[in-house]
Structures are given as structure tokens and as C-alpha cells.
XYZ file of C-alpha atoms in Angstrom:
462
model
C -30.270 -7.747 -40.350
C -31.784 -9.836 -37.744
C -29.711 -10.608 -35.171
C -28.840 -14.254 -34.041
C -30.440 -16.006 -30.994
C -27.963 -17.334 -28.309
C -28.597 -20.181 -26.568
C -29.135 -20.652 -22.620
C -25.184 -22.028 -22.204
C -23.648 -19.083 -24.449
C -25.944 -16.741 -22.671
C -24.351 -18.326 -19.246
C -21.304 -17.768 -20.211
C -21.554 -14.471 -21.193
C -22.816 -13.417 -18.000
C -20.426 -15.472 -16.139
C -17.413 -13.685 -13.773
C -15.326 -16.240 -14.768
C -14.839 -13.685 -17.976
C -14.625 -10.632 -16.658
C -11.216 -11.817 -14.914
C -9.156 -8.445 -14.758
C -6.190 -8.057 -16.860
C -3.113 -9.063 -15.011
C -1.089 -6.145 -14.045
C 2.725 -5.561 -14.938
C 5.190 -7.613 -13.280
C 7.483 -5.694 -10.495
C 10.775 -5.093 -11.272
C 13.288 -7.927 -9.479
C 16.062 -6.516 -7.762
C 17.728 -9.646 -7.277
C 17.710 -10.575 -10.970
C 21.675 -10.744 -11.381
C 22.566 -11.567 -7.704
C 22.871 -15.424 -6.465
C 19.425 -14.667 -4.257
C 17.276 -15.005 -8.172
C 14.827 -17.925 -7.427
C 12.018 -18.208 -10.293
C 9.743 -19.376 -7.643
C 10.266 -16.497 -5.239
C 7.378 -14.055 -4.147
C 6.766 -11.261 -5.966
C 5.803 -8.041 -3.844
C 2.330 -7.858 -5.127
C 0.256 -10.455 -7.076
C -0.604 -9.614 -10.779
C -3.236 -12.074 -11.397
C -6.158 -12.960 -10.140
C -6.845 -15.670 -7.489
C -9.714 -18.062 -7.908
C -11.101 -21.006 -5.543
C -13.459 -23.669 -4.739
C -15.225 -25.175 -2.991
C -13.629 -29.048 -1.769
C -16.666 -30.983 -3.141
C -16.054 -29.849 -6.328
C -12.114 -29.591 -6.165
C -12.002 -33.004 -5.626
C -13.780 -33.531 -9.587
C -10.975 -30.550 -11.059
C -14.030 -28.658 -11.219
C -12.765 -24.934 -10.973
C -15.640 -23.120 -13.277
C -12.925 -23.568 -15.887
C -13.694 -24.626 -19.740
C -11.659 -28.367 -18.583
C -11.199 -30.003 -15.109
C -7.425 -29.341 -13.747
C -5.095 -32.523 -13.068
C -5.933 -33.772 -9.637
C -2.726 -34.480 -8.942
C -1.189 -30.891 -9.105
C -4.552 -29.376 -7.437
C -5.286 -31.435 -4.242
C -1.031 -31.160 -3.173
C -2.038 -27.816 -1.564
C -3.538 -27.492 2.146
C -5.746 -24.392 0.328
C -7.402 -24.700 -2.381
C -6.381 -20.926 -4.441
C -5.169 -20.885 -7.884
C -3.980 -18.427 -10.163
C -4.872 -18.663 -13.542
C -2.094 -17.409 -16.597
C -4.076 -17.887 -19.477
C -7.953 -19.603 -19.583
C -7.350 -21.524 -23.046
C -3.968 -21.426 -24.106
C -2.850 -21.690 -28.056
C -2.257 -26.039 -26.811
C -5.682 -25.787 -25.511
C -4.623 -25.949 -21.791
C -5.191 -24.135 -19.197
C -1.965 -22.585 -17.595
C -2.317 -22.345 -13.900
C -0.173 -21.769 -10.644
C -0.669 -22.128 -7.674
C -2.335 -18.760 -5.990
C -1.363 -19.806 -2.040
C 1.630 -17.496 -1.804
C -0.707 -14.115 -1.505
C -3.914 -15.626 -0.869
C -2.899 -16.963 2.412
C -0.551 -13.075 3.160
C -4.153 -11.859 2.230
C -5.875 -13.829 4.933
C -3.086 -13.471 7.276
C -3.095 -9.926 7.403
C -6.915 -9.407 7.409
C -6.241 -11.820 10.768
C -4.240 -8.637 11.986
C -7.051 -6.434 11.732
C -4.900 -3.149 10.648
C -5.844 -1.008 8.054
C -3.964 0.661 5.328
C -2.763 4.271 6.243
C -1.450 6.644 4.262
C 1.933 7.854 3.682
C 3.479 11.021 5.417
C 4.595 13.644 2.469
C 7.572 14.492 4.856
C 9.844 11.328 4.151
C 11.422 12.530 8.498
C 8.204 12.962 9.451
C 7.313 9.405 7.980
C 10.476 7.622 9.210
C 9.704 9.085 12.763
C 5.643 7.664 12.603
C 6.476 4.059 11.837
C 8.276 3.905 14.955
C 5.945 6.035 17.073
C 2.398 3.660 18.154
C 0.433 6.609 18.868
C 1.283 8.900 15.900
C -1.710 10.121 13.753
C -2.745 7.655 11.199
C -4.812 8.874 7.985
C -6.879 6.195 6.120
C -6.403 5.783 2.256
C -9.911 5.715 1.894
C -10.642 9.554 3.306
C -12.519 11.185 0.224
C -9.678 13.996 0.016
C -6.743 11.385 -0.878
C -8.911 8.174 -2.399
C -10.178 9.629 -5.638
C -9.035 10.114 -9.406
C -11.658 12.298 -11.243
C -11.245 15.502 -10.668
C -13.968 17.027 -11.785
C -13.389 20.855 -12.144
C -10.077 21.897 -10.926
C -11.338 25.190 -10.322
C -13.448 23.716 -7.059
C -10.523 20.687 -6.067
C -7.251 22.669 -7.065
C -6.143 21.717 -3.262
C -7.041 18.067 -4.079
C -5.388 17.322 -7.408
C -1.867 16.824 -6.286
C -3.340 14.502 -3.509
C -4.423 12.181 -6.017
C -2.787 8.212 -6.591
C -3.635 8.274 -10.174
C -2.691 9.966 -13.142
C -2.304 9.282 -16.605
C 1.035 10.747 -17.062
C 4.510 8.593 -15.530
C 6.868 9.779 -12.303
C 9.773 10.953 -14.656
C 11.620 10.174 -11.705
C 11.391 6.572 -11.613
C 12.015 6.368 -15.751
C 15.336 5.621 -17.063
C 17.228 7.292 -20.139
C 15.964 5.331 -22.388
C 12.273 5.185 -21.420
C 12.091 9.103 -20.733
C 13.544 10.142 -24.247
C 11.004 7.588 -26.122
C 8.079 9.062 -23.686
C 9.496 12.796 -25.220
C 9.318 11.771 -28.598
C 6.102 9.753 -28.842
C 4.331 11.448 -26.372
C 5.410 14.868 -25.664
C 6.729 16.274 -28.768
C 3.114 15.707 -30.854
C 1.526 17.713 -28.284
C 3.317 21.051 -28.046
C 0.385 23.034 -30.400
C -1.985 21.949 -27.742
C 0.977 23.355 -24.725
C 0.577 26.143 -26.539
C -3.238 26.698 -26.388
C -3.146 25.697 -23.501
C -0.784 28.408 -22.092
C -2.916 31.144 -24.046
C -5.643 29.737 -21.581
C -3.211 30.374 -18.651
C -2.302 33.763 -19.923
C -5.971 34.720 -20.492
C -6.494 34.185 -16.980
C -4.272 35.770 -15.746
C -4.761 38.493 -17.585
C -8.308 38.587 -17.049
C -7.884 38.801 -13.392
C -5.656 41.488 -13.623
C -7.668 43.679 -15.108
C -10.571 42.919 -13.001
C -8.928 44.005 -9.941
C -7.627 47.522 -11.544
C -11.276 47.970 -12.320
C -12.522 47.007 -8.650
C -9.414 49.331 -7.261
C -10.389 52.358 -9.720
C -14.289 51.922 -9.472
C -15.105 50.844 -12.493
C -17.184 48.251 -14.702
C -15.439 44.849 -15.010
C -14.314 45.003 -18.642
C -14.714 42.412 -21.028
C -12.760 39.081 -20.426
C -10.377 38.051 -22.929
C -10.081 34.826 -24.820
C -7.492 32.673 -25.410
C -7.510 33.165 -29.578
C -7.089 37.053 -28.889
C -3.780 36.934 -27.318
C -1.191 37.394 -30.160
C 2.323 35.635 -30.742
C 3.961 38.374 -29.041
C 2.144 38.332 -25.922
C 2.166 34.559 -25.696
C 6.384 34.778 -26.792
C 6.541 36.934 -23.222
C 4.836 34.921 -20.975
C 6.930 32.106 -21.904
C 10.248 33.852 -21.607
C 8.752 34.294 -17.692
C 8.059 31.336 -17.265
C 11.942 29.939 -18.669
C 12.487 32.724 -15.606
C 10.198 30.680 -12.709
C 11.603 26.847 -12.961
C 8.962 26.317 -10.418
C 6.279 27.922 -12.150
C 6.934 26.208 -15.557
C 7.223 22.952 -13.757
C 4.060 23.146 -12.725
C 2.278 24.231 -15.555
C 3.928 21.419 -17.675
C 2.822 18.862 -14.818
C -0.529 20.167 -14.724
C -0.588 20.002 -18.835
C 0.790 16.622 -19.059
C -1.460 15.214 -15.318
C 2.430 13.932 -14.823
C 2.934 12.189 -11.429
C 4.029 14.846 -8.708
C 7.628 15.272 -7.919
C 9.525 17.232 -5.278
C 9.854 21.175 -6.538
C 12.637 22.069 -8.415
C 15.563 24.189 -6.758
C 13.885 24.143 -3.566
C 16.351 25.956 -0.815
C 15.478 26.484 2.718
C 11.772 28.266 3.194
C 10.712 26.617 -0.098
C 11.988 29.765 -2.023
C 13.108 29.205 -5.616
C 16.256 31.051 -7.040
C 14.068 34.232 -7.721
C 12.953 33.887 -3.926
C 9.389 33.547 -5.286
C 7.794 30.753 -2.513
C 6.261 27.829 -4.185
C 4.374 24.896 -2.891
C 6.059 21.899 -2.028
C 4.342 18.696 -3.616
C 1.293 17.569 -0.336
C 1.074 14.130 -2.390
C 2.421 11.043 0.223
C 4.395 9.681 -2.878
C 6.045 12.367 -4.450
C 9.686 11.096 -3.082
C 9.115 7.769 -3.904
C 6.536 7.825 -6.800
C 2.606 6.642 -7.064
C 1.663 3.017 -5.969
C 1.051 0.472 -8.921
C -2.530 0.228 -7.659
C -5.007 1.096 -4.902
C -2.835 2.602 -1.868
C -4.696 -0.021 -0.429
C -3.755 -2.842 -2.725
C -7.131 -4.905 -1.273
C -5.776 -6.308 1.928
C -7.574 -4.301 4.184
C -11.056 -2.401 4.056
C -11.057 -0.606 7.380
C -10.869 2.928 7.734
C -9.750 2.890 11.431
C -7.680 0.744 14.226
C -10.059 2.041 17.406
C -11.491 -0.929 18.265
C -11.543 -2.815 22.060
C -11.146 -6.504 21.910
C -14.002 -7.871 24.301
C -12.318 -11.138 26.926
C -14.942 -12.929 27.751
C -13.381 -13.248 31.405
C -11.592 -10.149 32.088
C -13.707 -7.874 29.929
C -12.623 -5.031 27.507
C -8.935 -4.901 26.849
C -6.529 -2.463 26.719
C -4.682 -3.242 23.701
C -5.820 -5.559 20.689
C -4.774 -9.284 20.756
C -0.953 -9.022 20.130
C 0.477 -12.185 17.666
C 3.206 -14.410 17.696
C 6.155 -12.848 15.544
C 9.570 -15.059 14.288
C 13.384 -13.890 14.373
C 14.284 -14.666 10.750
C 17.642 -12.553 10.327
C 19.322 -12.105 13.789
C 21.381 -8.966 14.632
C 24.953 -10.342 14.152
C 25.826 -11.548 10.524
C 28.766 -12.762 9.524
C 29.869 -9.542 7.791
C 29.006 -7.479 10.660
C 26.238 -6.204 12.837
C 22.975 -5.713 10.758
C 19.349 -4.865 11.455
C 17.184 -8.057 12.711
C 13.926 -8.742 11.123
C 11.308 -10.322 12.246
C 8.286 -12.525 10.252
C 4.804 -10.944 11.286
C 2.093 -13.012 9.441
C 4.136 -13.572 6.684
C 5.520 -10.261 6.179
C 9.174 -9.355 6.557
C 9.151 -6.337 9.814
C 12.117 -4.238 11.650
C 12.314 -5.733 15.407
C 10.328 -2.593 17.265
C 12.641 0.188 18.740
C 13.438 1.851 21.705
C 13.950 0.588 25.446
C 11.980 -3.119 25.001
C 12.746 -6.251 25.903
C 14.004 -7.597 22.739
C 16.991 -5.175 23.018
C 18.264 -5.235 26.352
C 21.641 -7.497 26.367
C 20.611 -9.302 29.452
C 17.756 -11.368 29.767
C 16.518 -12.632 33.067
C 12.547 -13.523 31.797
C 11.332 -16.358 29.670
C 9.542 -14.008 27.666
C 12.436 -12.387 26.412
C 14.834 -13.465 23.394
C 18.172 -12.595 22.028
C 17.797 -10.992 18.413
C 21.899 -10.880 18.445
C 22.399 -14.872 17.337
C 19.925 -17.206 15.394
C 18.574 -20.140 17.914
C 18.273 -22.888 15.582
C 17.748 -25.414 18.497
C 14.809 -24.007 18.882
C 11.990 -25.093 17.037
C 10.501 -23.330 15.119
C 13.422 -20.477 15.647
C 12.927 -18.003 18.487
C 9.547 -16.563 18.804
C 7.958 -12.698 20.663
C 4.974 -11.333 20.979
C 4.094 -8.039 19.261
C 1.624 -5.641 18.581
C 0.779 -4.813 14.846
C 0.180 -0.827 14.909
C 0.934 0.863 11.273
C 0.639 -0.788 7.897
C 1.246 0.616 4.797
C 1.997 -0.055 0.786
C 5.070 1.747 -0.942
C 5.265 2.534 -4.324
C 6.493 -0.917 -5.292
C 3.588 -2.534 -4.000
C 5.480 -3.761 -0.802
C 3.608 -3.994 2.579
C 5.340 -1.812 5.254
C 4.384 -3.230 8.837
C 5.765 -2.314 11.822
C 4.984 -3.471 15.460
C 5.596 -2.750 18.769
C 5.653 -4.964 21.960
C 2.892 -5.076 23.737
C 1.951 -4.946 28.035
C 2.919 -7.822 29.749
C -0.697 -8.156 30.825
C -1.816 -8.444 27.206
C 0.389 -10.851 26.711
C -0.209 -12.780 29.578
C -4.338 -12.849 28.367
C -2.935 -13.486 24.828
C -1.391 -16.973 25.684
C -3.906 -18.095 28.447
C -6.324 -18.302 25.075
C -4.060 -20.881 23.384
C -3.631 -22.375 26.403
C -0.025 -21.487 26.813
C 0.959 -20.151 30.185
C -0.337 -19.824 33.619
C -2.755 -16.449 32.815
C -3.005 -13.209 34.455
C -3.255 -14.321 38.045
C -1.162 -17.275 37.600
C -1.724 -20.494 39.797
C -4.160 -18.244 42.180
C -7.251 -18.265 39.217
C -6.555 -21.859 38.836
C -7.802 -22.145 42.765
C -10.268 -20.006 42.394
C -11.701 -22.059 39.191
C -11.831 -25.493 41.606
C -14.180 -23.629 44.132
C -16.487 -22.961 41.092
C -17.799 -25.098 38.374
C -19.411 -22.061 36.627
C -16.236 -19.831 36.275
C -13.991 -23.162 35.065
C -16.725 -24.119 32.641
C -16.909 -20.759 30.904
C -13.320 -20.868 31.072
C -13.416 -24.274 28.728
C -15.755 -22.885 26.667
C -14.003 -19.222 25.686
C -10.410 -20.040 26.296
C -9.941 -21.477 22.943
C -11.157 -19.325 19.919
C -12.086 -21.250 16.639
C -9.171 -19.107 14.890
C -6.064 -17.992 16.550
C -3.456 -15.384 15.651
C -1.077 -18.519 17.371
C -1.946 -21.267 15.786
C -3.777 -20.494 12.602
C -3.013 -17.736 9.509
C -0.784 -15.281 11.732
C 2.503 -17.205 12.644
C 4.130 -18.236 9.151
């Protein structure tokens, strides 16, 4: 049958991205769905579809690479020009469109920051302690023994497969009642012939190496292995009633059987013995306390592998620390129910005020550049404002980005505000002198002292 000729715009539009959009993902569960705090225009943690933009020539014609121009009037309202498209031809023959601003801007805002995306400590104390500690080892989600999901032969990458983000089976952890006994019925329960062949496999092993190392200890010829269809009903009836004996043991083999999300041991005491003091291995896999992330660990915001990077002044030379950014008290420290944690805004993301012995916790405040985080300032505007130093970021398993900060030198700080032309600079009224003696050192300090995109004044103060 000969096959029919398509024309130059269907063979456009087959080869167009528009159409290869990716399928939106599943919407995050909303913890605030029967509390007063329920908005339908709030946030989500993580986007789930994806965001599309265009150029302003053409956004002022509706002209997104749709099938129909968009309404003018609902498109140009927005400073940005990011949508996120619902549905590309809907059953009224519309297009159903948001607006995409909301994490297109937290995107660009955080890429501003210049952190990447680390990975989870397995140890949730060990964790707890590194967010609050700037020089703690940091492990990039893009290292080739955490950021992969085929694995190949286990045999070669049995140390890597519980490292993994992906796998096809759920965290039973994080299922309810209801969603782990239809999971058993639909999805366990039509599988237990194949369990069973597949612990025949496990018992052949075994088996087989058994009885190669009696014939290494007695000297002789490595008998012939055994296969899985020659172990009888008996044998396998055994091995199971050890393996009812092991909790850790079976758990593992029924995790490895079902590629089931990694969990924390079962009946775990001190030592990681089990009940039959037999020691197992306790789960290596950053999100076996808290469950997998919905996507990448990286979730796209950052491609960098590392943070060691010097920030070049074009005055005072290499610095220290990297160009800290402007961060806002949003929840103060005294509430009306009590005494709670402050948080501060960081580019848009919601951030613990940084611990320890810093300025923003002393009581008593004798420098400008310090602020009370007991009491909300609402006469001042814009609501009270600190410097601080982005050092760890992170994605939990509910997609949520986990920054924390620390405050930086006073000399970084200092340089920081000289380049938005806030404050006096380093050396205070004594450069200013020393830039009227000179034409040459005040005109390169015209020309550098105000970058073309601040951490101030642009993307990273929201």
C-alpha cells in the first residue's frame, strides 16, 4: 500500500518541539487542603508542566508557536513573558493556559545564586548537622555513582543499586492503607510464580557457591553448577522457612524482586544486628527515611557539579567568599502563640535564619547592619532586610528546595553593596579621596561598580 505524501506544513509540524511537550507530572499532595491557609492560586512545590516563552516582537501579535494567537489582554499583564500551557487544543477548541511566572522566575532566581544541587546525607543527624555547617562535604547529584537508573548487571554495580533515585516499584512507606492493599492485589499477588523462580535462582547460587568452596578447601574439581529447575519443592520449601527466620534477609530479597524503593532495615537494634544478631546493611540511599524525589534530585534548577569558584572584583581582585544577596525577614521570631523559628525569603525561597553566634541573633544591636528577627518591622519598607551567603541547596522528596545560608564577612559585604552603590565601600570615605587624586581609578570605578544584573536589584531579592 503506498504510503501518503505529507505536505511541507504537516511535515513542520511533525518535527516541531512544540509536540514533544513532556507529559505533565502528578500534582503534589497539599497539606493545607482543609486548613484556612488553602488558596487555589498558591505555589505548588514543584511545577508539573512545562514552561514556554517568546520572544516580545512576537508576544505582542499572541504569537506563542501555538495552533491560535492567545488574548493580548491576559498575555502582555505580566512583566515576563512565561506561560504554562494545560492543554494545546482543548475539547472547546481553546487553548488553556496559565501563567508560568511563579517557577520560571524561582528558576532564574536561583540559577542567579550560583549553588548547585547536593545530595542528601543517608544519616538523617548527620544531614541535620551539614545544613548548618558551611564547610561540610557536599556531594553533587550528578556523580556517576548516585545519578543513574540502569543498572546494567547487578553482579558488577551490586554496591550501586540501592544508590539509585529511580525505581519502578513505590516507597511502601509513603503509601496509605488503601493504596498499599490495591498495589498487593494488582501487583504483587499475580507475580508470586515468578518470586518463586526467582528464589530457586537465589538458592542455586547459593548453593553453587557452596559447593565450590568445599571443592577448593578439599582439592578438588569444581563440580557441576546447579540450575534453578533442578532444585525440588522440598529444597525450595527450606530455604523459605530461613528466610521467614532472617526479616532482614527476606526484606531484601523481596525489595530486590519487586526494584521497591529502599527503606530503613527492619528490626534494626544498636550495631545494625537483627534479632538473630546476623549484621545487615543499613539502606546507603540519601532517601530511604524520607522516600525517592518525584524527579531528577536535581529537579533542573541547577547544572553545576561544584560551588569552588572565586568571584573576580574588578578593583580589589579575587574574593574570598562569593557575592552574598540580599535576604527578607518574612516570619519574625515572636508570634502571637509563642516564640517560633524566623524565616527568611532568599530569592524566593522560604530559608531558616542561619545559626550559631551571628549577628542576626544577638539581642542587642549596636550596627546598622544588624536587624531584630524577634518582631516584624513593617515601617520598614520593604520589611527588614540581611545579607547572607547561599552555601547548601538541596530537593526533598516532595520536590521542595532546601536552602540554607549563612552570613557572610563584613568585608564581603561591605564590596557587596559598594556594587549597587549602597554604602561607603571597604575603605570608606578614605577611597573616595583617593579616587579625586585620580581620574583613572574613579573612571574604572563608574564603569565596574554597577553590574548589568544584580543579586540586589534584579531576580535575587523577591
Amino acid at each position: 500500500m503506498a504510503t501518503r505524501s505529507v505536505s511541507p506544513g504537516g511535515a513542520l509540524l511533525r518535527s516541531s518541539r512544540l509536540f514533544s511537550l513532556p507529559a505533565p507530572l502528578p500534582p503534589p499532595s497539599n497539606p493545607h487542603a482543609n486548613t484556612r491557609w488553602n488558596s487555589d492560586t498558591m505555589t505548588t512545590p514543584y511545577p508539573t508542566h512545562q514552561v514556554i516563552t517568546t520572544v516580545s516582537t512576537s508576544r505582542k501579535n499572541g504569537d506563542w508557536g501555538l495552533k491560535r494567537p492567545l488574548p493580548l489582554r491576559s498575555t502582555t499583564k505580566s512583566t515576563v513573558a512565561m506561560l504554562r500551557v494545560k492543554a494545546i487544543d482543548t475539547m472547546d477548541q481553546i487553548t488553556d493556559y496559565s501563567s508560568g511566572a511563579d517557577h520560571g522566575i524561582t528558576l532564574l532566581k536561583f540559577q542567579e545564586l550560583g549553588l548547585p544541587i547536593v545530595t542528601r546525607d543517608a544519616n538523617a543527624a548527620k544531614e541535620r548537622a551539614n545544613l548548618h555547617t558551611p564547610d561540610a562535604p557536599q556531594k553533587s547529584v550528578f556523580e556517576d555513582d548516585i545519578d543513574f537508573t540502569a543498572i546494567g548487571d547487578m553482579k558488577e554495580r551490586a554496591e550501586l543499586i540501592d544508590k539509585r533515585w529511580k525505581f519502578q516499584g513505590p516507597w511502601l512507606a509513603g503509601m496509605q492503607n488503601g493504596e498499599f492493599q490495591k498495589y498487593i492485589e494488582k501487583q504483587v499477588r499475580p507475580r508470586r510464580a515468578q518470586f518463586r523462580m526467582f528464589l530457586r535462582q537465589k538458592l542455586a547460587e547459593e548453593m553453587n557457591a557452596d559447593a565450590k568452596a568445599k571443592a577448593m578447601d578439599a582439592g578438588d574439581e569444581e563440580p557441576n553448577p546447579i540450575r534453578p529447575k533442578d532444585i525440588s519443592e522440598e529444597q525450595l520449601t527450606n530455604y523459605l522457612r530461613r528466610l521467614r527466620e532472617s526479616n532482614s534477609t527476606l526484606f531484601q530479597m523481596v525489595s530486590q524482586f519487586l526494584d521497591l524503593a529502599p527503606l530503613k532495615p527492619p528490626n534494626v537494634v544498636v550495631d545494625n544486628l537483627d534479632r538473630q544478631g546476623v549484621k545487615v546493611d543499613v539502606s546507603s540511599n540519601p532517601y530511604a527515611e524520607n522516600g525517592p524525589p518525584r524527579t531528577h534530585p536535581s529537579a533542573g534548577l541547577s547544572y553545576l557539579r561544584t560551588k569552588n569558584y572565586i568571584d573576580n572584583h574588578p578593583i580589589y581582585g579575587p574574593q574570598e567568599q562569593i557575592k552574598p544577596v540580599v535576604a527578607r525577614l518574612v516570619k519574625p521570631r515572636r508570634q502571637m502563640g509563642g516564640i517560633e523559628t524566623p524565616k527568611f525569603g532568599i530569592a524566593g525561597i522560604i530559608s531558616d535564619v542561619p545559626l550559631g553566634d551571628v549577628r542576626s541573633n544577638q539581642k542587642f544591636s549596636g550596627s546598622k547592619n544588624q536587624i531584630s528577627v524577634d518582631n516584624l518591622e513593617v515601617e520598614v519598607p520593604g520589611g527588614p532586610k540581611m545579607w547572607v551567603l547561599p552555601n547548601r541547596a538541596n530537593i526533598d522528596s516532595e520536590g521542595k528546595i532546601l536552602l540554607k545560608a549563612t552570613l557572610p564577612k563584613l568585608e564581603v559585604e561591605l564590596v557587596a553593596k559598594e556594587l549597587i552603590g549602597e554604602g561607603e565601600g571597604i575603605f570608606g570615605k578614605e577611597r573616595e579621596a583617593d579616587t579625586v587624586k585620580s581620574s583613572e581609578p574613579a573612571l574604572a570605578r563608574r564603569q565596574y561598580s554597577k553590574p548589568a544584573f544584580s543579586s540586589a536589584k534584579g531576580y535575587g531579592v523577591r
